Coordinates of C-alpha atoms and ligand atoms in Angstrom, one line a residue:
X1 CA 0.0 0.0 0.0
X2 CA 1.1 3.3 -0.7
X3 CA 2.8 5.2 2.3
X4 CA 2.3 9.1 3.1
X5 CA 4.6 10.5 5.5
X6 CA 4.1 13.3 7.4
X7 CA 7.5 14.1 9.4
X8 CA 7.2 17.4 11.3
X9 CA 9.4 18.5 14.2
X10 CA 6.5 21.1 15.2
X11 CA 3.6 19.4 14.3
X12 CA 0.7 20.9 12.7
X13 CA -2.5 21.4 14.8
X14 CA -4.3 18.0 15.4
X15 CA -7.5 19.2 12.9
X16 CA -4.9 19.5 10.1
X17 CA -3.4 16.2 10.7
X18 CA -7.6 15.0 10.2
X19 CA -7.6 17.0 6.8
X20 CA -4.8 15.8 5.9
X21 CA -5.8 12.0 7.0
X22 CA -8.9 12.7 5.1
X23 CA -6.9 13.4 1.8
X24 CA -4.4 10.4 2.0
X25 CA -7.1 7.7 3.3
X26 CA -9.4 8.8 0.8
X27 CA -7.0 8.2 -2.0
X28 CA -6.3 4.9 -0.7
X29 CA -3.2 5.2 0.7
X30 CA -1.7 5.0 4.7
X31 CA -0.4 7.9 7.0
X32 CA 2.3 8.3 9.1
X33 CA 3.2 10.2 11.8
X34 CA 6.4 11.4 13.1
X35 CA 6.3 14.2 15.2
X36 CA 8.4 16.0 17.8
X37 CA 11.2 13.9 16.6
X38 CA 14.6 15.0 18.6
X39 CA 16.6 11.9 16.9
X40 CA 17.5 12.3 13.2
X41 CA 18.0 8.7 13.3
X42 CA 14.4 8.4 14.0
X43 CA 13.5 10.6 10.9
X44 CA 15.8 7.8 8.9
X45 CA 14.3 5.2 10.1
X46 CA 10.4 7.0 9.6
X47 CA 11.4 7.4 5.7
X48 CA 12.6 4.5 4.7
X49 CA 9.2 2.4 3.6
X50 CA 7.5 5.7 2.3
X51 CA 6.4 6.5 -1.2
X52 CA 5.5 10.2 0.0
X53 CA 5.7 12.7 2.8
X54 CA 4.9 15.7 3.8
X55 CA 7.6 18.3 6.0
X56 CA 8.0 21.8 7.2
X57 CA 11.2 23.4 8.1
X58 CA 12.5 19.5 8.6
X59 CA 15.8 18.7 6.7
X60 CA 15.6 16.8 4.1
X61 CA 19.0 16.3 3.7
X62 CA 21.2 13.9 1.2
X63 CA 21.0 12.0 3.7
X64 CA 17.6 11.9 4.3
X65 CA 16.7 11.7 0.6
X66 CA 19.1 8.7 -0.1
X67 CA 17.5 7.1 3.2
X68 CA 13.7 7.2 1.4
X69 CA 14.5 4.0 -1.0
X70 CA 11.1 4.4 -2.3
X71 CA 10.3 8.2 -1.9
X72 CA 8.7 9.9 -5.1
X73 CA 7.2 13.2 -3.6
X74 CA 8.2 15.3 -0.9
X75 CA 5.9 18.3 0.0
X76 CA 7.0 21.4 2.0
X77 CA 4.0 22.0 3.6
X78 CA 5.1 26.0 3.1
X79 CA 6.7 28.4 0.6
X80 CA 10.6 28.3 1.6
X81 CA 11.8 25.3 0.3
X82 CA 15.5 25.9 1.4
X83 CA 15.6 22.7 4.1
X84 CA 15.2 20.3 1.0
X85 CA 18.2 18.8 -0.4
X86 CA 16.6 19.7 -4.3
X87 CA 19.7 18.2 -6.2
X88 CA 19.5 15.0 -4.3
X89 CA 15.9 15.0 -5.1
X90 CA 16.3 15.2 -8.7
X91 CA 19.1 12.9 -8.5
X92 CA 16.9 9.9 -7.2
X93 CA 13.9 10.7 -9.1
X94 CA 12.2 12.6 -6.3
X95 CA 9.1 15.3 -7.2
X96 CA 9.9 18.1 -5.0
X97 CA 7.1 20.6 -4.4
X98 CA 6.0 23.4 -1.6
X99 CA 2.4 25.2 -1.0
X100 CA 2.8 28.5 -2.1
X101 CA 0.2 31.1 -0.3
X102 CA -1.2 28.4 2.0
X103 CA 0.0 29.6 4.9
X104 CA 1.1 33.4 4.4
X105 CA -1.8 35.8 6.1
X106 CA -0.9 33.6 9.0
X107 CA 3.1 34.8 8.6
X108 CA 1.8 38.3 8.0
X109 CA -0.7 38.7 11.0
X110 CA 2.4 37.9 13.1
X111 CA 4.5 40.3 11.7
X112 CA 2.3 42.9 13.1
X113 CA 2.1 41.0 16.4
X114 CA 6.0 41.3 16.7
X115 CA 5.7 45.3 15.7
X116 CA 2.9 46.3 18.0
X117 CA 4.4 43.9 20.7
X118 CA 7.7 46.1 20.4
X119 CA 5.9 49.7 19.6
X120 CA 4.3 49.1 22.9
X121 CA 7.3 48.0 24.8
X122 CA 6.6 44.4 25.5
X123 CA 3.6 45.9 27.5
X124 CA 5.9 47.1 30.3
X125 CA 3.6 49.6 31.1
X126 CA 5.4 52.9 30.0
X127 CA 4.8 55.0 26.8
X128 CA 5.0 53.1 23.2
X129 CA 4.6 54.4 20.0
X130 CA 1.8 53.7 17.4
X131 CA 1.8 52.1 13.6
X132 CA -0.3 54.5 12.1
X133 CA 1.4 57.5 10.0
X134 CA 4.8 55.6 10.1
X135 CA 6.0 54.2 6.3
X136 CA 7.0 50.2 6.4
X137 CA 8.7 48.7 3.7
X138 CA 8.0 45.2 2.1
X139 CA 11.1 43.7 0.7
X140 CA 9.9 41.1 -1.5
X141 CA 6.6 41.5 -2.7
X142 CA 5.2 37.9 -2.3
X143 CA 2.2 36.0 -1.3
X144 CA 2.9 37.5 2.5
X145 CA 4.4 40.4 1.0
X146 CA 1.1 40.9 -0.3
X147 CA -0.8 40.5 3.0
X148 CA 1.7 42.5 4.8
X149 CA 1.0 45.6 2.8
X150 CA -3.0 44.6 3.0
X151 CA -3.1 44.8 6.9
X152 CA -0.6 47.6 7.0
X153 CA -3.3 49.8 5.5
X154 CA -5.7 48.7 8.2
X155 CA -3.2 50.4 10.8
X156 CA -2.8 53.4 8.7
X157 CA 0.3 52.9 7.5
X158 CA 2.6 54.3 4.1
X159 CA 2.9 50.8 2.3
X160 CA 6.0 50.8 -0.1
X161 CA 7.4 47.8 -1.3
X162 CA 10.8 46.6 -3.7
X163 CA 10.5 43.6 -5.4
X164 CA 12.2 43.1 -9.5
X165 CA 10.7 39.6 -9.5
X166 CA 7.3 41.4 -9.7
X167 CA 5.7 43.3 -12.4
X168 CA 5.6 47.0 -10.5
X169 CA 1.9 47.9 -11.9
X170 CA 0.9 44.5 -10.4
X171 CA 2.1 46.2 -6.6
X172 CA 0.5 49.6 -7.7
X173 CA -2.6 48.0 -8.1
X174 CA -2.6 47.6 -4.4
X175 CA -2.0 50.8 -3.5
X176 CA 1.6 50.0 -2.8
X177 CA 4.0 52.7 -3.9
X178 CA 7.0 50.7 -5.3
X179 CA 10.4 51.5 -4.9
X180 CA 13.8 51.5 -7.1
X181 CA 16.1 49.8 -5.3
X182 CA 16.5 48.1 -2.0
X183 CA 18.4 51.0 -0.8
X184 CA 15.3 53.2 -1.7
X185 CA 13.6 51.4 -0.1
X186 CA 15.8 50.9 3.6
X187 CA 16.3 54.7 3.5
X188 CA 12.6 55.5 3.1
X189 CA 11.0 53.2 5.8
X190 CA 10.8 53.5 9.8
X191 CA 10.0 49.8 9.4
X192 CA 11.3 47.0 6.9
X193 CA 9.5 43.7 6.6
X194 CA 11.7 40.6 5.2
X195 CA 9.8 38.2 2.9
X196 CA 13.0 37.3 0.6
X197 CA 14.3 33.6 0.1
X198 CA 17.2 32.3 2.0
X199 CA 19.5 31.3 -1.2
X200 CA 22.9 32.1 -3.0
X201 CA 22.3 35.6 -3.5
X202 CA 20.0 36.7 -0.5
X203 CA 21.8 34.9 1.9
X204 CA 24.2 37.7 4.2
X205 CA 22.5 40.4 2.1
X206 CA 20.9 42.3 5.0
X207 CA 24.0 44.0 6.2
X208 CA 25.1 46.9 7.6
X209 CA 25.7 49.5 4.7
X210 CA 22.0 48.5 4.1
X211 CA 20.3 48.6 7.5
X212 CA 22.4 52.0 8.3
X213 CA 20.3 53.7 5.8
X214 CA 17.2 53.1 7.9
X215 CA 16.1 56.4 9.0
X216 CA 16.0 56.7 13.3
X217 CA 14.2 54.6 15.0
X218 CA 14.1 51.8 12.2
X219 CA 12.5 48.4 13.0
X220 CA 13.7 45.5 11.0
X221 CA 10.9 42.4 10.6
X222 CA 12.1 39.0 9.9
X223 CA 9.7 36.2 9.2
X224 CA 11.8 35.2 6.4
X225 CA 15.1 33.4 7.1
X226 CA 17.9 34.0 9.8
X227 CA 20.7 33.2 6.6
X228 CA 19.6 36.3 4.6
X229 CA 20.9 38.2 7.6
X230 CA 25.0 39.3 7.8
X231 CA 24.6 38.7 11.8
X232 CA 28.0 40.4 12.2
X233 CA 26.9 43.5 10.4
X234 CA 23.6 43.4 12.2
X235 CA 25.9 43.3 15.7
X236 CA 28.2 46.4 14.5
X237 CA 25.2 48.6 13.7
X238 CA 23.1 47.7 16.6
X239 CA 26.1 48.6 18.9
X240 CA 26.7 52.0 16.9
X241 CA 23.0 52.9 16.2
X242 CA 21.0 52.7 19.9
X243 CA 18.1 53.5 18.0
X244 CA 17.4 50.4 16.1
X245 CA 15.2 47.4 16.5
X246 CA 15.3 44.2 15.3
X247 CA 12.5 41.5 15.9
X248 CA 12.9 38.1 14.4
X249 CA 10.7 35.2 14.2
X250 CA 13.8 33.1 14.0
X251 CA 16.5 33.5 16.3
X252 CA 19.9 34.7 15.0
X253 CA 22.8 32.6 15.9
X254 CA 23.9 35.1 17.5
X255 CA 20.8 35.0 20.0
X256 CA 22.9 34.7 23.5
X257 CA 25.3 37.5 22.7
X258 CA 22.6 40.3 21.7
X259 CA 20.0 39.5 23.9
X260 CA 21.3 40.6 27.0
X261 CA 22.8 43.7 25.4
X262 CA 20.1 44.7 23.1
X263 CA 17.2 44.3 25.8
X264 CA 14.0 46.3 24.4
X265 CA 15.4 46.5 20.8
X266 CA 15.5 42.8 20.1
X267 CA 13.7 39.7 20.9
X268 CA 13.1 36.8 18.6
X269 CA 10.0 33.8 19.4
X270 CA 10.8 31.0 21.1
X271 CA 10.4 28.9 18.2
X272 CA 9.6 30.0 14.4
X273 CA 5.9 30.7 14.7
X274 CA 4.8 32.9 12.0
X275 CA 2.6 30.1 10.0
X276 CA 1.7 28.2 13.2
X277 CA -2.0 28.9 13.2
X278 CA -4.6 25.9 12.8
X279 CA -5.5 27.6 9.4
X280 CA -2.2 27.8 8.0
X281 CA -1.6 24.4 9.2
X282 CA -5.1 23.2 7.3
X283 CA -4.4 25.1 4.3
X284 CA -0.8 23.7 3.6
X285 CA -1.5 20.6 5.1
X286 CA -4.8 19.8 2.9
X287 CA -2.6 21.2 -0.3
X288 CA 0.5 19.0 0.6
X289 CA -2.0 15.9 1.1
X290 CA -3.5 16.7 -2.7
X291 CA -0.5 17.6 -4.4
X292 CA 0.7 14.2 -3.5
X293 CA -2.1 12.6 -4.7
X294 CA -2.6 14.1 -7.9
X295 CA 1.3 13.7 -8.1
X296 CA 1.6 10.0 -7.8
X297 CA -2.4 9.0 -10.0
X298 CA -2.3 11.7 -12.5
X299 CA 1.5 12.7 -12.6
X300 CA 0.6 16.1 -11.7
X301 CA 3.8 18.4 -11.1
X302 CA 2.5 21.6 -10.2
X303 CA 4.2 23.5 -7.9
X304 CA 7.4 20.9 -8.5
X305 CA 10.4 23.3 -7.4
X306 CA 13.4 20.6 -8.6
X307 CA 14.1 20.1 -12.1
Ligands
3PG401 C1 7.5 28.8 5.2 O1 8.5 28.9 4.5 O2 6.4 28.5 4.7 C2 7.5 29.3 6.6 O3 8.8 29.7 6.9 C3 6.8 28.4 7.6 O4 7.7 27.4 8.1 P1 7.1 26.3 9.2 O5 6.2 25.4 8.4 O6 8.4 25.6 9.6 O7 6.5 27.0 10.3

């Protein structure tokens, strides 16, 4: 019988595990569930038998890949699809696919949890500041990108946004003013919101020639990826610039020497929350579960990110 897989080291909410159980018994097939896991060998063992699964931020390394003897599809249940091993997918025949948009108004509403959490001073009582009037800048105009700039009109904010992947009359239609360049666009905005991939060229590109343009008072947001982030240049400029902020939603390596030191301007979740909402976890989940389907009856490949 064909075996689905669905290997998460923070598992989805229990009703997306139903949806998703739903999807894969309907089809005819069998789930599995690893969860929590601590033990790579456990995920090594969990993949060996399957013909599918289903992950999040888990690693699906070489190792991992070569491991799943009969794998055909893997699904990030999610749009970065960094943690997959996409070469050793298309080297042993493996579909490799994400869920793009499933899970993003769940990415975005936390993005403004993190800035009103910090504009009012981790509620400590004393004076914050508000949203509305103050000009935030979406780098990477994405399916969260999108949402960002949607509930930052809500709060009464300047929306401005850089992206050269996307067609700048497609942002204007939003009301988004669109920017030049990513300089423009860190020199114009109190608060920046990161929605860029973690790859070969984004990764270390947040630096400190960049962030220094931020006017005072800039907030960096980062839902996206802790690699797109030069932590060392981030360090330097939050030592010389006492006025900056930077709120993550996935800690920096260099979490235990700037949290101490940069108490009030920087604080990170305990663990990467932004699409950890029941819905996000039933949207991606429920797509995952199809995608596989159609994948392995009908030889569907959309949303196949290896060649
Ligand atoms: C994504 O790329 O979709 C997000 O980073 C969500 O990651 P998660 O599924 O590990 O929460």
């Amino acid at each position: 019988m064909t075996k689905v897989l669905i290997a998460t080291d923070k598992p989805f909410a229990p009703a997306a595990v139903d949806s998703i159980r739903t999807v894969v018994e309907g089809a005819g097939y069998e789930l599995v569930l690893l969860e929590s896991y601590t033990d790579k060998a456990d995920l090594l063992a969990a993949v060996a038998d399957v013909d599918a699964m289903i992950i999040r931020s888990d690693k699906a390394t070489r190792e991992v890949i070569e491991a799943a003897k009969k794998l055909k599809v893997i699904v990030r249940a999610g749009a970065g699809y960094d943690n997959i091993d996409l070469e050793a997918c298309t080297e042993n025949g493996v579909v490799a696919m994400n869920t793009p948009g499933q899970n993003s108004n769940a990415v975005a509403e936390l993005v403004f949890g993190m800035m009103v959490f910090l504009a009012r001073k981790g509620f400590n009582g004393s004076a914050g500041v508000e949203l509305r009037g103050k000009k935030i800048g979406i780098h990477a105009y994405g399916n969260v990108g999108r949402y960002v700039g949607e509930i930052a009109k809500g709060f009464g904010m300047e929306v401005y946004a850089f992206d050269p992947f996307v067609a700048k009359k497609t942002i204007e239609a939003d009301g988004v003013k669109v920017l030049d360049s990513v300089e423009e666009l860190y020199s114009t905005c109190n608060y920046v919101s990161l929605h860029i991939p973690a790859n070969d060229k984004t990764k270390n590109s947040i630096n400190f020639d960049l962030l220094n343009k931020m006017p005072k008072g800039g907030v960096l947001v980062n839902t996206a990826r802790k690699e797109v982030i030069d932590e060392a240049g981030l360090i330097q400029l939050m030592d010389a610039r006492k006025d900056f902020a930077y709120i993550s939603d996935i800690a920096p390596d260099c979490k235990e020497e700037i949290e101490a030191k940069f108490q009030g301007r920087f604080f990170f979740t305990p663990k990467k929350m932004g699409a950890q909402t029941a819905e996000a976890n039933i949207n991606a989940g429920i797509a995952g579960a199809n995608q596989i389907v159609n994948c392995i009856k009908n030889g569907d490949e959309t949303y196949r990110v290896n060649k």
